[in-house]
Amino acid sequence: MTDDLFTPLELRETEIPNRLMVSPMCQYSVEERDGLATPWHHVHLGSRAVGGAGLVMAEATAVEPRGRITPEDLGIWSEEHAEALADTTAFVESQGAVPGIQLAHAGRKASKSRPWEGSEPVHPDEGGWEVVAPSEKPWPYEGEPPETRVMTKEDIADVVDSFRTAAEHALDAGFEVAEVHAAHGYLLHEFLSPVTNDRDDEYGGSFENRTRLVREVTEAVREVWPEEKPVFVRISGTDWLEGRDSWTVEQSARLADDLYECGADLIDVSSGGISPDSSPDWVGPNYQLALAEHVRENRQTDVAVGTVGGITTAEQADAIVRNERADLAIVGREFLRDPYFGLHAAQELDALDRNEEPIQYHRAFR
Ligand code: FNR
């Protein structure tokens, strides 16, 4: 039988009740610049679980303080951070959804102000910090960029350890899926792409060398993530810089299989973000689906593939799954506009018996 939007997705021993995932979306809403979750995060994630998403992925959550994009980012570098998220994961689960967390390090794109404050560099004397990256080139800010330090091999080993420890804290917080953030021009993508990696050691140059760090991080997360629970990796399927030495969809397909061998179960295919000109010419419905499809069609392993970008209707998400173009439909902004997108989709596709509303809302849906 053909799978559809409301067919559960089984990955290892985790059953995601439907194919709708809330895309990780930074809320920049930590109050004391200490990485600790606040009521905003609880309500934001909790209401999408109420709203019928199968998997609720928490935002890019920093594995170490230096890895935050802004001082207001969520962090998961201590047990205190885990405790601050525990009620949220328990609530998400109580609503029948699977709680996930995106583990992140912002690399050279760290230490800036929030988008609504201009995404300007925040310097150490203003509460920012020195940023680390594979190579010297800072993100091309208009103003003075933050100090960018080229990572030594010890720094690289420390980052791998930070991801491993962060995954342990995430597990203690009650998350069921860990997603490694290797997209959008942040640290792991900076190693993958020749645009930002001009190292001449074993972390730069060849495909094997550029992919070494993300493989090491995935293996480290897998080491501590229970055998029965899934690990995802989000990648940028392409840098959109054809004609330049850059990250491409062909490399993505190859990497997907390598990551499967490192213990990843699903590759979440996004795109862009490595430089200011690294974006698609057109952004509309399913604008990144061809990238996910390429990875899925060319995979040599059983790795599952998710697509994100411009998914805004139930029919569209359902068609992606039915036509086997991707295994998971990942929805960002539509879930901000409509926290109950999952329930509305079930209503529209006449599938409320398979994606039930909470009993408290019964009178609104039946
Ligand atoms: C994002 N995006 C994003 N991506 C990611 O991997 N980690 C993150 O923390 C964030 N943060 C974030 C915040 C906000 C407010 C938005 C709108 C987006 C990108 C997001 O997950 C998604 O990939 C894109 O928005 C494209 O999907 P939609 O919005 O077209 O469904």
mmCIF file with all atom_site columns, C-alpha atoms in Angstrom, residues 80-219:
data_model
loop_
_atom_site.group_PDB
_atom_site.id
_atom_site.type_symbol
_atom_site.label_atom_id
_atom_site.label_alt_id
_atom_site.label_comp_id
_atom_site.label_asym_id
_atom_site.label_entity_id
_atom_site.label_seq_id
_atom_site.pdbx_PDB_ins_code
_atom_site.Cartn_x
_atom_site.Cartn_y
_atom_site.Cartn_z
_atom_site.occupancy
_atom_site.B_iso_or_equiv
_atom_site.pdbx_formal_charge
_atom_site.auth_seq_id
_atom_site.auth_comp_id
_atom_site.auth_asym_id
_atom_site.auth_atom_id
_atom_site.pdbx_PDB_model_num
ATOM 1   C CA . GLU A 1 80  ? 20.802 22.587 33.853 1.00 0.00 ? 80  GLU A CA 1
ATOM 2   C CA . HIS A 1 81  ? 19.953 23.108 30.180 1.00 0.00 ? 81  HIS A CA 1
ATOM 3   C CA . ALA A 1 82  ? 18.523 19.598 30.023 1.00 0.00 ? 82  ALA A CA 1
ATOM 4   C CA . GLU A 1 83  ? 16.370 20.212 33.083 1.00 0.00 ? 83  GLU A CA 1
ATOM 5   C CA . ALA A 1 84  ? 14.990 23.418 31.579 1.00 0.00 ? 84  ALA A CA 1
ATOM 6   C CA . LEU A 1 85  ? 13.730 21.413 28.579 1.00 0.00 ? 85  LEU A CA 1
ATOM 7   C CA . ALA A 1 86  ? 12.463 18.288 30.347 1.00 0.00 ? 86  ALA A CA 1
ATOM 8   C CA . ASP A 1 87  ? 8.873  19.467 30.914 1.00 0.00 ? 87  ASP A CA 1
ATOM 9   C CA . THR A 1 88  ? 8.651  20.454 27.259 1.00 0.00 ? 88  THR A CA 1
ATOM 10  C CA . THR A 1 89  ? 9.738  17.064 25.896 1.00 0.00 ? 89  THR A CA 1
ATOM 11  C CA . ALA A 1 90  ? 7.366  15.314 28.327 1.00 0.00 ? 90  ALA A CA 1
ATOM 12  C CA . PHE A 1 91  ? 4.502  17.511 27.166 1.00 0.00 ? 91  PHE A CA 1
ATOM 13  C CA . VAL A 1 92  ? 5.295  16.998 23.455 1.00 0.00 ? 92  VAL A CA 1
ATOM 14  C CA . GLU A 1 93  ? 5.261  13.244 24.055 1.00 0.00 ? 93  GLU A CA 1
ATOM 15  C CA . SER A 1 94  ? 2.035  13.419 26.030 1.00 0.00 ? 94  SER A CA 1
ATOM 16  C CA . GLN A 1 95  ? 0.429  14.824 22.878 1.00 0.00 ? 95  GLN A CA 1
ATOM 17  C CA . GLY A 1 96  ? 1.560  11.842 20.803 1.00 0.00 ? 96  GLY A CA 1
ATOM 18  C CA . ALA A 1 97  ? 4.373  13.677 19.011 1.00 0.00 ? 97  ALA A CA 1
ATOM 19  C CA . VAL A 1 98  ? 8.059  12.807 18.993 1.00 0.00 ? 98  VAL A CA 1
ATOM 20  C CA . PRO A 1 99  ? 10.380 15.460 20.490 1.00 0.00 ? 99  PRO A CA 1
ATOM 21  C CA . GLY A 1 100 ? 13.590 16.163 18.561 1.00 0.00 ? 100 GLY A CA 1
ATOM 22  C CA . ILE A 1 101 ? 16.432 18.610 19.034 1.00 0.00 ? 101 ILE A CA 1
ATOM 23  C CA . GLN A 1 102 ? 18.804 20.123 16.514 1.00 0.00 ? 102 GLN A CA 1
ATOM 24  C CA . LEU A 1 103 ? 22.363 20.161 17.879 1.00 0.00 ? 103 LEU A CA 1
ATOM 25  C CA . ALA A 1 104 ? 24.274 23.088 16.459 1.00 0.00 ? 104 ALA A CA 1
ATOM 26  C CA . HIS A 1 105 ? 27.481 25.074 16.304 1.00 0.00 ? 105 HIS A CA 1
ATOM 27  C CA . ALA A 1 106 ? 27.383 28.355 14.419 1.00 0.00 ? 106 ALA A CA 1
ATOM 28  C CA . GLY A 1 107 ? 31.111 28.573 13.525 1.00 0.00 ? 107 GLY A CA 1
ATOM 29  C CA . ARG A 1 108 ? 31.928 31.850 11.784 1.00 0.00 ? 108 ARG A CA 1
ATOM 30  C CA . LYS A 1 109 ? 28.273 32.894 11.792 1.00 0.00 ? 109 LYS A CA 1
ATOM 31  C CA . ALA A 1 110 ? 28.237 33.036 15.613 1.00 0.00 ? 110 ALA A CA 1
ATOM 32  C CA . SER A 1 111 ? 28.124 36.082 17.885 1.00 0.00 ? 111 SER A CA 1
ATOM 33  C CA . LYS A 1 112 ? 25.687 38.338 16.115 1.00 0.00 ? 112 LYS A CA 1
ATOM 34  C CA . SER A 1 113 ? 22.514 40.141 17.019 1.00 0.00 ? 113 SER A CA 1
ATOM 35  C CA . ARG A 1 114 ? 19.032 38.757 16.412 1.00 0.00 ? 114 ARG A CA 1
ATOM 36  C CA . PRO A 1 115 ? 17.505 39.089 12.934 1.00 0.00 ? 115 PRO A CA 1
ATOM 37  C CA . TRP A 1 116 ? 15.114 41.759 14.181 1.00 0.00 ? 116 TRP A CA 1
ATOM 38  C CA . GLU A 1 117 ? 18.138 43.660 15.572 1.00 0.00 ? 117 GLU A CA 1
ATOM 39  C CA . GLY A 1 118 ? 19.931 43.556 12.218 1.00 0.00 ? 118 GLY A CA 1
ATOM 40  C CA . SER A 1 119 ? 22.092 40.403 12.524 1.00 0.00 ? 119 SER A CA 1
ATOM 41  C CA . GLU A 1 120 ? 25.099 42.638 13.193 1.00 0.00 ? 120 GLU A CA 1
ATOM 42  C CA . PRO A 1 121 ? 28.290 41.258 14.753 1.00 0.00 ? 121 PRO A CA 1
ATOM 43  C CA . VAL A 1 122 ? 28.274 41.407 18.549 1.00 0.00 ? 122 VAL A CA 1
ATOM 44  C CA . HIS A 1 123 ? 31.791 42.028 19.851 1.00 0.00 ? 123 HIS A CA 1
ATOM 45  C CA . PRO A 1 124 ? 33.213 40.643 23.111 1.00 0.00 ? 124 PRO A CA 1
ATOM 46  C CA . ASP A 1 125 ? 32.806 43.965 24.939 1.00 0.00 ? 125 ASP A CA 1
ATOM 47  C CA . GLU A 1 126 ? 29.087 43.928 24.013 1.00 0.00 ? 126 GLU A CA 1
ATOM 48  C CA . GLY A 1 127 ? 28.443 40.384 25.249 1.00 0.00 ? 127 GLY A CA 1
ATOM 49  C CA . GLY A 1 128 ? 29.752 38.568 22.165 1.00 0.00 ? 128 GLY A CA 1
ATOM 50  C CA . TRP A 1 129 ? 32.764 36.285 21.797 1.00 0.00 ? 129 TRP A CA 1
ATOM 51  C CA . GLU A 1 130 ? 35.633 35.244 19.525 1.00 0.00 ? 130 GLU A CA 1
ATOM 52  C CA . VAL A 1 131 ? 34.313 32.948 16.803 1.00 0.00 ? 131 VAL A CA 1
ATOM 53  C CA . VAL A 1 132 ? 35.976 29.812 15.450 1.00 0.00 ? 132 VAL A CA 1
ATOM 54  C CA . ALA A 1 133 ? 35.974 28.508 11.883 1.00 0.00 ? 133 ALA A CA 1
ATOM 55  C CA . PRO A 1 134 ? 37.876 26.146 9.576  1.00 0.00 ? 134 PRO A CA 1
ATOM 56  C CA . SER A 1 135 ? 39.589 29.056 7.838  1.00 0.00 ? 135 SER A CA 1
ATOM 57  C CA . GLU A 1 136 ? 40.429 32.666 8.458  1.00 0.00 ? 136 GLU A CA 1
ATOM 58  C CA . LYS A 1 137 ? 37.833 34.350 6.239  1.00 0.00 ? 137 LYS A CA 1
ATOM 59  C CA . PRO A 1 138 ? 35.108 35.951 8.366  1.00 0.00 ? 138 PRO A CA 1
ATOM 60  C CA . TRP A 1 139 ? 31.493 36.191 7.226  1.00 0.00 ? 139 TRP A CA 1
ATOM 61  C CA . PRO A 1 140 ? 31.491 39.340 5.050  1.00 0.00 ? 140 PRO A CA 1
ATOM 62  C CA . TYR A 1 141 ? 29.705 41.736 7.391  1.00 0.00 ? 141 TYR A CA 1
ATOM 63  C CA . GLU A 1 142 ? 29.411 45.349 6.370  1.00 0.00 ? 142 GLU A CA 1
ATOM 64  C CA . GLY A 1 143 ? 30.834 46.438 9.709  1.00 0.00 ? 143 GLY A CA 1
ATOM 65  C CA . GLU A 1 144 ? 33.787 45.071 11.667 1.00 0.00 ? 144 GLU A CA 1
ATOM 66  C CA . PRO A 1 145 ? 33.435 41.248 11.814 1.00 0.00 ? 145 PRO A CA 1
ATOM 67  C CA . PRO A 1 146 ? 34.032 39.467 15.097 1.00 0.00 ? 146 PRO A CA 1
ATOM 68  C CA . GLU A 1 147 ? 37.525 38.076 15.675 1.00 0.00 ? 147 GLU A CA 1
ATOM 69  C CA . THR A 1 148 ? 37.659 34.772 13.725 1.00 0.00 ? 148 THR A CA 1
ATOM 70  C CA . ARG A 1 149 ? 40.134 32.139 14.878 1.00 0.00 ? 149 ARG A CA 1
ATOM 71  C CA . VAL A 1 150 ? 41.184 29.212 12.687 1.00 0.00 ? 150 VAL A CA 1
ATOM 72  C CA . MET A 1 151 ? 40.500 26.003 14.550 1.00 0.00 ? 151 MET A CA 1
ATOM 73  C CA . THR A 1 152 ? 43.424 23.875 15.660 1.00 0.00 ? 152 THR A CA 1
ATOM 74  C CA . LYS A 1 153 ? 43.151 20.091 15.750 1.00 0.00 ? 153 LYS A CA 1
ATOM 75  C CA . GLU A 1 154 ? 42.509 20.361 19.507 1.00 0.00 ? 154 GLU A CA 1
ATOM 76  C CA . ASP A 1 155 ? 39.647 22.767 18.839 1.00 0.00 ? 155 ASP A CA 1
ATOM 77  C CA . ILE A 1 156 ? 38.207 20.278 16.354 1.00 0.00 ? 156 ILE A CA 1
ATOM 78  C CA . ALA A 1 157 ? 38.469 17.422 18.853 1.00 0.00 ? 157 ALA A CA 1
ATOM 79  C CA . ASP A 1 158 ? 36.807 19.646 21.467 1.00 0.00 ? 158 ASP A CA 1
ATOM 80  C CA . VAL A 1 159 ? 33.890 20.368 19.129 1.00 0.00 ? 159 VAL A CA 1
ATOM 81  C CA . VAL A 1 160 ? 33.369 16.649 18.523 1.00 0.00 ? 160 VAL A CA 1
ATOM 82  C CA . ASP A 1 161 ? 33.351 16.161 22.309 1.00 0.00 ? 161 ASP A CA 1
ATOM 83  C CA . SER A 1 162 ? 30.889 19.039 22.718 1.00 0.00 ? 162 SER A CA 1
ATOM 84  C CA . PHE A 1 163 ? 28.450 17.408 20.298 1.00 0.00 ? 163 PHE A CA 1
ATOM 85  C CA . ARG A 1 164 ? 28.813 14.085 22.131 1.00 0.00 ? 164 ARG A CA 1
ATOM 86  C CA . THR A 1 165 ? 28.211 15.647 25.566 1.00 0.00 ? 165 THR A CA 1
ATOM 87  C CA . ALA A 1 166 ? 25.363 17.778 24.252 1.00 0.00 ? 166 ALA A CA 1
ATOM 88  C CA . ALA A 1 167 ? 23.691 14.645 22.900 1.00 0.00 ? 167 ALA A CA 1
ATOM 89  C CA . GLU A 1 168 ? 23.944 13.083 26.370 1.00 0.00 ? 168 GLU A CA 1
ATOM 90  C CA . HIS A 1 169 ? 22.267 16.127 27.891 1.00 0.00 ? 169 HIS A CA 1
ATOM 91  C CA . ALA A 1 170 ? 19.613 16.071 25.156 1.00 0.00 ? 170 ALA A CA 1
ATOM 92  C CA . LEU A 1 171 ? 18.859 12.478 25.988 1.00 0.00 ? 171 LEU A CA 1
ATOM 93  C CA . ASP A 1 172 ? 18.533 13.361 29.670 1.00 0.00 ? 172 ASP A CA 1
ATOM 94  C CA . ALA A 1 173 ? 16.137 16.130 28.648 1.00 0.00 ? 173 ALA A CA 1
ATOM 95  C CA . GLY A 1 174 ? 13.901 13.477 27.092 1.00 0.00 ? 174 GLY A CA 1
ATOM 96  C CA . PHE A 1 175 ? 14.488 13.999 23.380 1.00 0.00 ? 175 PHE A CA 1
ATOM 97  C CA . GLU A 1 176 ? 13.917 11.035 21.105 1.00 0.00 ? 176 GLU A CA 1
ATOM 98  C CA . VAL A 1 177 ? 15.568 12.301 17.901 1.00 0.00 ? 177 VAL A CA 1
ATOM 99  C CA . ALA A 1 178 ? 18.902 14.137 17.703 1.00 0.00 ? 178 ALA A CA 1
ATOM 100 C CA . GLU A 1 179 ? 19.547 16.122 14.536 1.00 0.00 ? 179 GLU A CA 1
ATOM 101 C CA . VAL A 1 180 ? 23.099 17.245 13.736 1.00 0.00 ? 180 VAL A CA 1
ATOM 102 C CA . HIS A 1 181 ? 23.002 20.681 12.077 1.00 0.00 ? 181 HIS A CA 1
ATOM 103 C CA . ALA A 1 182 ? 25.422 20.555 9.142  1.00 0.00 ? 182 ALA A CA 1
ATOM 104 C CA . ALA A 1 183 ? 23.610 23.079 6.906  1.00 0.00 ? 183 ALA A CA 1
ATOM 105 C CA . HIS A 1 184 ? 23.151 26.807 6.290  1.00 0.00 ? 184 HIS A CA 1
ATOM 106 C CA . GLY A 1 185 ? 26.785 27.896 6.497  1.00 0.00 ? 185 GLY A CA 1
ATOM 107 C CA . TYR A 1 186 ? 27.277 27.016 10.155 1.00 0.00 ? 186 TYR A CA 1
ATOM 108 C CA . LEU A 1 187 ? 30.361 25.240 11.462 1.00 0.00 ? 187 LEU A CA 1
ATOM 109 C CA . LEU A 1 188 ? 29.954 21.736 10.020 1.00 0.00 ? 188 LEU A CA 1
ATOM 110 C CA . HIS A 1 189 ? 28.873 23.081 6.626  1.00 0.00 ? 189 HIS A CA 1
ATOM 111 C CA . GLU A 1 190 ? 31.869 25.445 6.718  1.00 0.00 ? 190 GLU A CA 1
ATOM 112 C CA . PHE A 1 191 ? 34.076 22.353 6.813  1.00 0.00 ? 191 PHE A CA 1
ATOM 113 C CA . LEU A 1 192 ? 32.094 20.639 4.014  1.00 0.00 ? 192 LEU A CA 1
ATOM 114 C CA . SER A 1 193 ? 32.198 23.500 1.536  1.00 0.00 ? 193 SER A CA 1
ATOM 115 C CA . PRO A 1 194 ? 35.355 24.519 -0.353 1.00 0.00 ? 194 PRO A CA 1
ATOM 116 C CA . VAL A 1 195 ? 33.968 28.083 -0.211 1.00 0.00 ? 195 VAL A CA 1
ATOM 117 C CA . THR A 1 196 ? 34.825 28.303 3.497  1.00 0.00 ? 196 THR A CA 1
ATOM 118 C CA . ASN A 1 197 ? 37.395 25.541 3.926  1.00 0.00 ? 197 ASN A CA 1
ATOM 119 C CA . ASP A 1 198 ? 40.920 26.110 2.645  1.00 0.00 ? 198 ASP A CA 1
ATOM 120 C CA . ARG A 1 199 ? 42.677 23.955 5.209  1.00 0.00 ? 199 ARG A CA 1
ATOM 121 C CA . ASP A 1 200 ? 45.602 21.845 4.111  1.00 0.00 ? 200 ASP A CA 1
ATOM 122 C CA . ASP A 1 201 ? 45.419 19.242 6.896  1.00 0.00 ? 201 ASP A CA 1
ATOM 123 C CA . GLU A 1 202 ? 43.205 16.145 7.006  1.00 0.00 ? 202 GLU A CA 1
ATOM 124 C CA . TYR A 1 203 ? 40.098 18.348 7.491  1.00 0.00 ? 203 TYR A CA 1
ATOM 125 C CA . GLY A 1 204 ? 40.440 20.188 4.177  1.00 0.00 ? 204 GLY A CA 1
ATOM 126 C CA . GLY A 1 205 ? 40.975 19.561 0.472  1.00 0.00 ? 205 GLY A CA 1
ATOM 127 C CA . SER A 1 206 ? 39.495 16.262 -0.706 1.00 0.00 ? 206 SER A CA 1
ATOM 128 C CA . PHE A 1 207 ? 35.839 15.224 -0.271 1.00 0.00 ? 207 PHE A CA 1
ATOM 129 C CA . GLU A 1 208 ? 36.957 12.729 2.342  1.00 0.00 ? 208 GLU A CA 1
ATOM 130 C CA . ASN A 1 209 ? 38.826 15.383 4.304  1.00 0.00 ? 209 ASN A CA 1
ATOM 131 C CA . ARG A 1 210 ? 36.092 18.044 4.118  1.00 0.00 ? 210 ARG A CA 1
ATOM 132 C CA . THR A 1 211 ? 33.479 15.536 5.284  1.00 0.00 ? 211 THR A CA 1
ATOM 133 C CA . ARG A 1 212 ? 35.654 14.177 8.112  1.00 0.00 ? 212 ARG A CA 1
ATOM 134 C CA . LEU A 1 213 ? 34.313 16.470 10.839 1.00 0.00 ? 213 LEU A CA 1
ATOM 135 C CA . VAL A 1 214 ? 30.620 15.871 10.132 1.00 0.00 ? 214 VAL A CA 1
ATOM 136 C CA . ARG A 1 215 ? 31.296 12.139 10.039 1.00 0.00 ? 215 ARG A CA 1
ATOM 137 C CA . GLU A 1 216 ? 33.169 12.315 13.357 1.00 0.00 ? 216 GLU A CA 1
ATOM 138 C CA . VAL A 1 217 ? 30.369 14.362 14.921 1.00 0.00 ? 217 VAL A CA 1
ATOM 139 C CA . THR A 1 218 ? 27.687 11.974 13.658 1.00 0.00 ? 218 THR A CA 1
ATOM 140 C CA . GLU A 1 219 ? 29.622 9.008  15.010 1.00 0.00 ? 219 GLU A CA 1
#
